[in-house]
Amino acid sequence: MAKDELAGAIAGLDQEKVLSLVKERLQAGVKPMELIGNLQEGMARVGDLFEEGEFFLSELILCGEIMKEAMGLLEPELAAGDRQYRGTIVIGTVKGDIHDLGKNIVVMLLRGAGYKVIDLGVDVAPEKFVQSARENETPLVAMSMLLTSAMGTMKECVQAIKESGLNTRVLIGGPIIDDKVMQFSGADYGSTIASDATKIAEKVFKTA
Amino acid sequence: MSKELTFKNLPPAVCVPWEVKAKELGEIKGDAALIKKEWENLDLMGYLYIWNWVQR
Amino acid sequence: MAEKTSLFEERKKRYQAAMNLEKPDRVPIRLNFSGEFITKVAGYTFQETYYDWQKNNDATRKMLEKISDLEMVIGGANLWWAALHDAVGAKYLRFAGRDLDAETMFQYVEEPYMLPEDYDDFIENPTEWIATTYLPRIHTELAEPGSYRATAGLIKGAFGLAQQLGSGAEAMASYQRDFGVVPTITGISKAPFDTLADTLRGLSGIMLDLYQRPEKVKKALEVLVPHNIFYGMATAQGDTDFPVFMPLHRGAYPFMKMEQWVEFYWPSLKQVVEGLWSNGKRTMFYAENIWTPYLEKIAELPEKSIIFHVDQTDMEKAHQVLGGRFCLSGNVPNSLLAFGKPEEVKEYVKRLLDKYARDGGFILDAGAVILDDAKEENIRALIEAGLEYGVY
Ligand code: B12
């Protein structure tokens, strides 16, 4: 169980409690960044619960909604420059594929974990990944894919990053990722589980 | 938000119920069953067209 | 001609025997090809078959000429005619050659096109709500009901669909006549939850509804049950020789936790399957992705009322729990068809059939819809293996 009450309320998906605790603490003068830290702790717990098979997509999506509302209360209180990120990650669903529900969950978890996430959307071409990685100087690009038929473009996307000369790692994810796909694509990391994204990001950003 | 609905709780296959149409037509001079059958057939086509955009 | 007729009868008999849990002469081979695969084999561009319905229907014919021993087809290549969607101004679809490259698969833009506040009207009269609120919302041509554009759009849409269905039926009859192939399915329907989740509320919408307005969701599902039974029968034009297609989308693991699945997904789906079955109509229970946790519940359905299709569901468990009760199909991995070698495909099929088809009640198919990544030689290998190892 999470130590902090607010973190616990997020992990318990208790919307009312989350919102009232955020309001209460803001009034008591707690710094918004500290509250964001609490929310992130709860979110990380939710990611773990999903991975352990305790939580399902319905719960992840509800959690995302609660986070959104809580952030809505916090954002006006944040002074410019207040917001600190653990780093920037570029993400998108590869060209030829438009499934984005899984990717959106990954985005939510990464944001929840304190990263700035540049979401390029769906049907993203190799050049677009490279361009965004360059502009944002990110050490990690994440790609999502559900269709087996998008495997070819997935590989092109990975290769484009590799050949760009950028010092950027590539994480691929989706339900059909396995050893064969990993080998074929040449990606650095791969997973079928959304919450792995935060773990892999942690690894990458530690060494970055 | 909610517009006034023309009908409530219509069953499948029906856009405009025959009973409603029959009332509007008043006295039917010939074979009412034939008119009803053909009304319902085209009504069904309308129904399937409408639902085709949702059942996909 | 007579030869094709007897081929048709032979295949139909084989298919039906398997669905009835009997042992036919050999395992039937049913391959669920996407329009894109068929288009590729036929040598057309995606844009050509999405837009030109003649070519769309011709593509299947070309495939049947090129790949021998195909026993079943669904119809022309694609499900959706792009031109019809242009005529009504469909916001939610993007097509090759229009807003996508000519060789890109179509794209669906998922949004909550039905809003939370629409539930009440939907529940009171879904047909009217779809016609008066939903269609103008998702079709730009219909945006101003009563206007010239909207009136023309409605007329063109209705004509377009009639034209599409008419030419599709003609094409199907010609495949049957010239190649002796049987229809994989007749008619289509959905789990009520999927009707609500796919085109209406979208995934995030429906998932939040489970928490924020569960009673409305349940009421809407209840309202949908008779419509979905009817839709399956009507689109099959009353046929009961072949199963109705039911692609099951949002009931897979891990969309919902068990309690939610039991409360929201299952009851209305069960009613639809049972309703169809009471009309003599079997359901092709196309369980996309993973359904392992729900097998025991599915076993509650009337014996033989479904063909349980295995995608990523644990095959061993599906066989254990559902075998002997329902015909099983699927399981050949799509990644194998895309990346494997023909020998590997044959080897896989052999093992699959040895293990799970021995007692009959089995249909050979890929796990998921076969996309254009599948190699033609692997499809041939799959068929060969079926012909060779599938004999009883
Ligand atoms: C919803 C859905 C759709 C929706 C997509 C809506 C949207 N906005 O995403 C619509 C209707 C548009 C659609 C369209 C199509 N679909 Co579809 N679709 C599905 C369905 C039912 C669910 C997918 C889903 O959203 N799952 C829920 C999410 C949350 O799970 P997920 O994406 O797997 O993500 C999880 C993990 O994989 C992971 N993850 C995902 N991305 C990433 C990224 C990283 C970095 C990490 C770490 C982890 C990670 O984390 C998530 C949470 O754990 C599946 C079948 C099924 N039940 O799975 C078919 C399925 C994926 N679709 C399929 C097909 C064939 C299509 C179409 C081609 C249909 C057609 N021929 O008519 C089109 C494709 C159009 C295109 N150009 O892409 C096939 C693919 C088969 C194959 N050979 O690859 C499937 C498997 C169905 C089937 N069994 O045949 N589809």
Coordinates of C-alpha atoms in Angstrom, one line a residue, chain C:
Chain C
M1 CA -20.8 -26.6 -63.7
A2 CA -22.2 -29.8 -62.3
E3 CA -18.7 -30.5 -61.0
K4 CA -18.7 -27.2 -59.2
T5 CA -22.1 -27.8 -57.7
S6 CA -21.0 -31.1 -56.3
L7 CA -17.8 -29.5 -55.0
F8 CA -20.0 -26.9 -53.3
E9 CA -22.2 -29.6 -51.7
E10 CA -19.2 -31.5 -50.6
R11 CA -17.6 -28.5 -48.9
K12 CA -20.9 -27.4 -47.3
K13 CA -21.3 -30.9 -45.9
R14 CA -17.8 -30.9 -44.5
Y15 CA -18.2 -27.4 -43.0
Q16 CA -21.5 -28.3 -41.4
A17 CA -20.3 -31.6 -40.1
A18 CA -17.5 -29.9 -38.3
M19 CA -19.8 -27.2 -36.8
N20 CA -22.0 -30.0 -35.6
L21 CA -19.1 -31.6 -33.8
E22 CA -19.0 -34.5 -36.2
K23 CA -16.0 -35.9 -38.1
P24 CA -16.2 -35.0 -41.8
D25 CA -13.9 -36.6 -44.4
R26 CA -11.3 -34.1 -43.3
V27 CA -10.9 -30.8 -41.4
P28 CA -12.5 -27.9 -43.3
I29 CA -10.2 -25.0 -44.1
R30 CA -11.6 -21.6 -43.6
L31 CA -9.4 -18.6 -44.0
N32 CA -10.4 -15.2 -42.9
F33 CA -8.7 -12.9 -45.3
S34 CA -8.7 -9.1 -45.1
G35 CA -9.5 -7.1 -48.1
E36 CA -5.9 -6.0 -48.2
F37 CA -4.5 -9.5 -48.5
I38 CA -7.0 -10.3 -51.3
T39 CA -6.2 -7.1 -53.0
K40 CA -2.5 -7.8 -52.9
V41 CA -2.8 -11.3 -54.3
A42 CA -5.1 -10.0 -57.1
G43 CA -2.5 -7.4 -58.0
Y44 CA -4.6 -4.3 -57.4
T45 CA -3.7 -1.3 -55.3
F46 CA -5.6 -0.7 -52.1
Q47 CA -7.1 2.4 -53.6
E48 CA -8.5 0.5 -56.5
T49 CA -10.4 -2.1 -54.5
Y50 CA -11.6 0.4 -51.8
Y51 CA -13.0 2.7 -54.5
D52 CA -13.9 0.5 -57.5
W53 CA -16.4 -2.1 -56.3
Q54 CA -16.1 -4.0 -59.6
K55 CA -12.4 -4.5 -58.9
N56 CA -13.2 -5.2 -55.3
N57 CA -15.4 -8.2 -56.3
D58 CA -13.0 -9.2 -59.1
A59 CA -10.1 -9.3 -56.6
T60 CA -11.7 -12.3 -54.8
R61 CA -12.2 -14.0 -58.1
K62 CA -8.6 -13.5 -59.0
M63 CA -7.5 -14.9 -55.7
L64 CA -9.6 -18.0 -56.2
E65 CA -8.0 -18.5 -59.6
K66 CA -4.5 -18.1 -58.1
I67 CA -4.8 -20.0 -54.8
S68 CA -6.4 -23.4 -55.5
D69 CA -8.3 -25.4 -53.0
L70 CA -9.8 -22.4 -51.1
E71 CA -13.0 -23.8 -49.9
M72 CA -14.7 -20.8 -48.4
V73 CA -14.8 -17.0 -48.9
I74 CA -16.7 -14.2 -47.2
G75 CA -17.4 -12.2 -50.4
G76 CA -15.6 -9.5 -52.3
A77 CA -12.3 -8.2 -51.0
N78 CA -13.3 -5.3 -48.7
L79 CA -16.1 -4.7 -46.3
W80 CA -16.4 -1.0 -46.9
W81 CA -16.7 0.9 -50.2
A82 CA -14.8 4.1 -50.0
A83 CA -17.0 6.0 -52.5
L84 CA -20.1 5.3 -50.4
H85 CA -18.3 6.9 -47.4
D86 CA -17.4 9.9 -49.5
A87 CA -21.0 10.3 -50.6
V88 CA -22.1 10.7 -47.0
G89 CA -18.9 12.4 -45.8
A90 CA -17.8 9.8 -43.2
K91 CA -15.6 11.6 -40.7
Y92 CA -14.3 8.4 -39.1
L93 CA -12.7 6.7 -42.1
R94 CA -9.6 7.6 -44.1
F95 CA -8.9 5.8 -47.3
A96 CA -6.0 5.0 -49.5
G97 CA -5.6 7.4 -52.4
R98 CA -7.8 10.0 -50.8
D99 CA -6.1 11.1 -47.5
L100 CA -3.7 8.2 -47.3
D101 CA -1.1 6.8 -49.7
A102 CA -2.6 4.6 -52.4
E103 CA -1.0 1.5 -50.7
T104 CA -2.0 2.2 -47.1
M105 CA -4.7 0.3 -45.2
F106 CA -7.8 2.3 -44.3
Q107 CA -7.9 4.1 -41.0
Y108 CA -10.7 4.4 -38.5
V109 CA -10.7 7.4 -36.2
E110 CA -12.1 6.3 -32.9
E111 CA -13.9 9.0 -31.0
P112 CA -16.9 9.0 -28.6
Y113 CA -19.3 9.9 -31.3
M114 CA -22.1 9.2 -28.9
L115 CA -22.0 11.4 -25.8
P116 CA -22.9 10.6 -22.2
E117 CA -26.0 12.8 -22.6
D118 CA -27.2 10.8 -25.5
Y119 CA -27.9 7.7 -23.4
D120 CA -31.5 8.6 -22.6
D121 CA -32.6 9.1 -26.2
F122 CA -30.7 6.0 -27.3
I123 CA -32.4 3.9 -24.7
E124 CA -35.9 5.3 -25.7
N125 CA -35.5 4.7 -29.4
P126 CA -32.1 3.8 -30.7
T127 CA -33.2 3.7 -34.4
E128 CA -34.5 7.3 -34.3
W129 CA -31.5 8.5 -32.3
I130 CA -29.1 7.0 -34.8
A131 CA -31.0 8.5 -37.7
T132 CA -31.5 12.0 -36.3
T133 CA -28.6 12.6 -34.1
Y134 CA -25.8 10.2 -34.8
L135 CA -25.7 10.1 -38.6
P136 CA -25.6 13.9 -39.0
R137 CA -22.8 14.0 -36.4
I138 CA -20.6 11.4 -38.1
H139 CA -21.4 12.3 -41.7
T140 CA -20.4 15.8 -42.8
E141 CA -22.8 15.7 -45.8
L142 CA -25.7 15.2 -43.4
A143 CA -24.6 17.9 -41.0
E144 CA -27.6 20.1 -41.6
P145 CA -30.6 17.9 -41.8
G146 CA -33.2 19.2 -44.3
S147 CA -30.6 21.1 -46.4
Y148 CA -30.0 20.2 -50.0
R149 CA -26.6 18.6 -49.3
A150 CA -28.0 16.5 -46.5
T151 CA -31.0 15.4 -48.6
A152 CA -28.8 14.4 -51.5
G153 CA -26.3 12.7 -49.1
L154 CA -29.1 10.6 -47.6
I155 CA -30.4 9.5 -51.0
K156 CA -26.9 8.8 -52.3
G157 CA -26.0 6.8 -49.2
A158 CA -29.0 4.6 -49.5
F159 CA -28.5 4.0 -53.2
G160 CA -24.9 3.3 -52.6
L161 CA -25.4 0.7 -50.0
A162 CA -28.1 -1.0 -52.1
Q163 CA -25.7 -1.0 -55.0
Q164 CA -22.9 -2.4 -52.9
L165 CA -25.0 -5.2 -51.4
G166 CA -26.6 -6.1 -54.7
S167 CA -23.3 -6.4 -56.5
G168 CA -21.8 -8.3 -53.5
A169 CA -24.5 -10.9 -53.6
E170 CA -24.1 -11.3 -57.3
A171 CA -20.4 -11.8 -56.9
M172 CA -20.9 -14.3 -54.2
A173 CA -23.2 -16.3 -56.3
S174 CA -20.7 -16.3 -59.1
Y175 CA -17.8 -17.5 -56.9
Q176 CA -20.1 -20.3 -55.8
R177 CA -21.0 -21.2 -59.3
D178 CA -17.5 -21.0 -60.8
F179 CA -15.4 -22.2 -57.9
G180 CA -17.7 -24.2 -55.8
V181 CA -16.8 -22.2 -52.7
V182 CA -19.2 -21.9 -49.8
P183 CA -19.8 -18.7 -47.8
T184 CA -17.8 -18.6 -44.6
I185 CA -20.6 -16.7 -43.0
T186 CA -24.0 -15.3 -43.7
G187 CA -24.9 -12.2 -41.9
I188 CA -23.1 -10.2 -39.2
S189 CA -23.9 -9.1 -35.7
K190 CA -22.2 -8.0 -32.6
A191 CA -22.0 -8.3 -28.8
P192 CA -24.2 -5.5 -27.6
F193 CA -21.3 -4.2 -25.5
D194 CA -19.2 -4.0 -28.7
T195 CA -22.0 -2.2 -30.5
L196 CA -21.9 0.4 -27.8
A197 CA -18.2 0.5 -27.4
D198 CA -16.9 0.3 -31.0
T199 CA -18.8 2.9 -33.0
L200 CA -20.7 4.8 -30.3
R201 CA -18.9 5.5 -27.1
G202 CA -15.3 4.4 -27.9
L203 CA -13.1 2.6 -25.5
S204 CA -12.4 5.4 -23.0
G205 CA -16.0 6.5 -23.1
I206 CA -17.4 3.1 -22.3
M207 CA -14.9 2.3 -19.7
L208 CA -15.6 5.5 -17.8
D209 CA -19.3 4.8 -18.2
L210 CA -18.9 1.5 -16.3
Y211 CA -18.0 3.6 -13.3
Q212 CA -19.9 6.8 -13.9
R213 CA -23.3 5.6 -15.3
P214 CA -23.4 1.8 -15.0
E215 CA -27.2 1.7 -15.0
K216 CA -27.5 3.5 -18.3
V217 CA -25.0 1.2 -19.8
K218 CA -27.0 -1.8 -18.7
K219 CA -30.2 -0.3 -19.9
A220 CA -28.6 0.4 -23.3
L221 CA -27.3 -3.1 -23.6
E222 CA -30.7 -4.5 -22.8
V223 CA -32.3 -2.4 -25.5
L224 CA -29.7 -3.6 -28.0
V225 CA -30.3 -7.3 -27.5
P226 CA -33.3 -7.7 -29.8
H227 CA -31.8 -5.4 -32.3
N228 CA -28.6 -7.4 -32.5
I229 CA -30.4 -10.7 -32.8
F230 CA -32.6 -9.3 -35.5
Y231 CA -29.6 -7.7 -37.3
G232 CA -27.8 -11.0 -37.5
M233 CA -30.9 -12.8 -39.0
A234 CA -31.7 -10.0 -41.4
T235 CA -28.2 -9.5 -42.8
A236 CA -28.1 -13.3 -43.3
Q237 CA -31.4 -13.0 -45.1
G238 CA -32.7 -15.7 -42.9
D239 CA -30.1 -18.3 -43.9
T240 CA -29.3 -20.8 -41.2
D241 CA -26.9 -23.1 -43.1
F242 CA -23.9 -21.0 -42.3
P243 CA -23.0 -19.1 -39.1
V244 CA -23.4 -15.4 -38.5
F245 CA -20.1 -13.5 -38.0
M246 CA -19.6 -12.0 -34.6
P247 CA -16.2 -10.3 -34.2
L248 CA -15.8 -9.9 -30.5
H249 CA -13.8 -6.8 -29.7
R250 CA -13.8 -5.4 -26.3
G251 CA -14.6 -8.5 -24.2
A252 CA -11.1 -9.8 -24.5
Y253 CA -8.7 -10.0 -21.6
P254 CA -7.6 -7.6 -20.1
F255 CA -10.3 -5.0 -21.0
M256 CA -12.4 -5.5 -17.9
K257 CA -12.0 -7.3 -14.6
M258 CA -14.0 -10.5 -14.2
E259 CA -16.8 -8.9 -12.2
Q260 CA -17.3 -6.2 -14.9
W261 CA -17.2 -8.8 -17.6
V262 CA -19.8 -10.8 -15.9
E263 CA -21.9 -7.8 -15.2
F264 CA -21.6 -5.9 -18.4
Y265 CA -20.2 -7.9 -21.3
W266 CA -21.6 -11.3 -20.9
P267 CA -25.3 -11.3 -20.1
S268 CA -26.4 -9.4 -23.3
L269 CA -23.9 -11.3 -25.5
K270 CA -25.3 -14.6 -24.1
Q271 CA -28.8 -13.5 -24.9
V272 CA -27.9 -12.6 -28.4
V273 CA -26.2 -15.9 -29.1
E274 CA -29.1 -17.8 -27.5
G275 CA -31.6 -15.7 -29.4
L276 CA -29.9 -16.4 -32.7
W277 CA -29.7 -20.1 -31.8
S278 CA -33.4 -20.2 -31.1
N279 CA -33.8 -19.1 -34.7
G280 CA -31.6 -22.0 -35.8
K281 CA -28.7 -19.6 -36.4
R282 CA -25.2 -20.5 -35.2
T283 CA -22.7 -17.8 -34.2
M284 CA -19.1 -17.7 -35.3
F285 CA -17.8 -16.5 -31.9
Y286 CA -14.7 -14.7 -33.2
A287 CA -12.9 -14.2 -30.0
E288 CA -10.2 -11.7 -30.9
N289 CA -7.0 -11.8 -28.7
I290 CA -7.2 -13.5 -25.3
W291 CA -10.4 -15.1 -23.9
T292 CA -8.8 -17.7 -21.6
P293 CA -10.3 -16.4 -18.3
Y294 CA -13.9 -16.6 -19.7
L295 CA -13.9 -20.1 -21.1
E296 CA -16.0 -21.5 -18.3
K297 CA -18.7 -18.8 -18.7
I298 CA -18.7 -19.4 -22.5
A299 CA -19.3 -23.1 -21.8
E300 CA -22.8 -22.0 -20.5
L301 CA -24.0 -21.4 -24.1
P302 CA -26.2 -24.1 -25.7
E303 CA -24.2 -27.0 -27.1
K304 CA -23.2 -26.4 -30.8
S305 CA -24.6 -22.9 -30.7
I306 CA -21.2 -21.3 -31.5
I307 CA -17.9 -22.0 -33.2
F308 CA -15.4 -20.9 -30.7
H309 CA -12.6 -19.2 -32.6
V310 CA -9.1 -19.1 -31.0
D311 CA -6.8 -16.2 -31.6
Q312 CA -4.5 -15.8 -28.6
T313 CA -6.7 -17.8 -26.2
D314 CA -4.8 -20.7 -24.6
M315 CA -5.6 -23.5 -27.1
E316 CA -5.0 -26.3 -24.7
K317 CA -7.5 -24.8 -22.2
A318 CA -10.0 -23.9 -24.9
H319 CA -9.9 -27.5 -26.0
Q320 CA -10.3 -28.8 -22.5
V321 CA -13.1 -26.5 -21.5
L322 CA -15.0 -26.1 -24.8
G323 CA -14.0 -29.1 -26.9
G324 CA -16.8 -31.6 -27.5
R325 CA -19.3 -28.8 -26.7
F326 CA -18.5 -26.4 -29.5
C327 CA -16.6 -26.6 -32.7
L328 CA -13.2 -24.9 -32.4
S329 CA -11.3 -23.0 -35.0
G330 CA -8.2 -20.8 -35.5
N331 CA -5.0 -20.7 -33.6
V332 CA -2.4 -20.6 -36.5
P333 CA -0.3 -17.5 -35.5
N334 CA -0.5 -14.7 -38.0
S335 CA 3.1 -13.8 -37.3
L336 CA 4.0 -17.3 -38.5
L337 CA 2.1 -16.7 -41.8
A338 CA 4.0 -13.5 -42.2
F339 CA 7.5 -14.4 -41.1
G340 CA 7.7 -18.1 -41.0
K341 CA 8.8 -20.5 -43.7
P342 CA 6.3 -22.8 -45.5
E343 CA 7.8 -25.9 -43.7
E344 CA 7.3 -24.2 -40.3
V345 CA 3.7 -23.5 -41.2
K346 CA 3.1 -27.1 -42.2
E347 CA 4.8 -28.3 -39.1
Y348 CA 2.6 -26.1 -37.0
V349 CA -0.6 -27.2 -38.7
K350 CA 0.3 -30.8 -38.3
R351 CA 0.9 -30.5 -34.6
L352 CA -2.3 -28.4 -34.2
L353 CA -4.4 -30.9 -36.0
D354 CA -2.8 -33.9 -34.3
K355 CA -3.5 -32.5 -30.9
Y356 CA -6.9 -30.8 -31.2
A357 CA -8.7 -32.0 -34.3
R358 CA -8.6 -35.7 -33.8
D359 CA -12.2 -36.0 -32.5
G360 CA -13.7 -33.8 -35.2
G361 CA -15.4 -30.4 -34.5
F362 CA -12.4 -28.5 -35.7
I363 CA -11.9 -25.9 -38.5
L364 CA -8.4 -24.8 -39.7
D365 CA -7.9 -21.1 -39.7
A366 CA -5.4 -18.4 -38.7
G367 CA -5.8 -16.8 -35.3
A368 CA -6.6 -13.3 -36.5
V369 CA -7.7 -11.7 -39.7
I370 CA -5.1 -12.4 -42.4
L371 CA -3.5 -9.1 -43.4
D372 CA -1.4 -8.4 -46.4
D373 CA 1.7 -9.3 -44.5
A374 CA 0.9 -13.0 -44.9
K375 CA 3.0 -14.7 -47.5
E376 CA 1.1 -16.4 -50.3
E377 CA 3.5 -19.4 -50.1
N378 CA 2.6 -19.7 -46.4
I379 CA -1.1 -19.7 -47.2
R380 CA -0.5 -22.4 -49.7
A381 CA 1.5 -24.4 -47.1
L382 CA -1.3 -24.0 -44.7
I383 CA -3.8 -25.3 -47.2
E384 CA -1.6 -28.2 -48.2
A385 CA -1.0 -29.2 -44.6
G386 CA -4.8 -29.1 -44.0
L387 CA -5.4 -31.3 -47.0
E388 CA -2.7 -33.7 -46.0
Y389 CA -2.9 -34.0 -42.2
G390 CA -6.6 -33.1 -41.8
V391 CA -7.9 -36.3 -43.2
Y392 CA -9.9 -38.4 -40.8

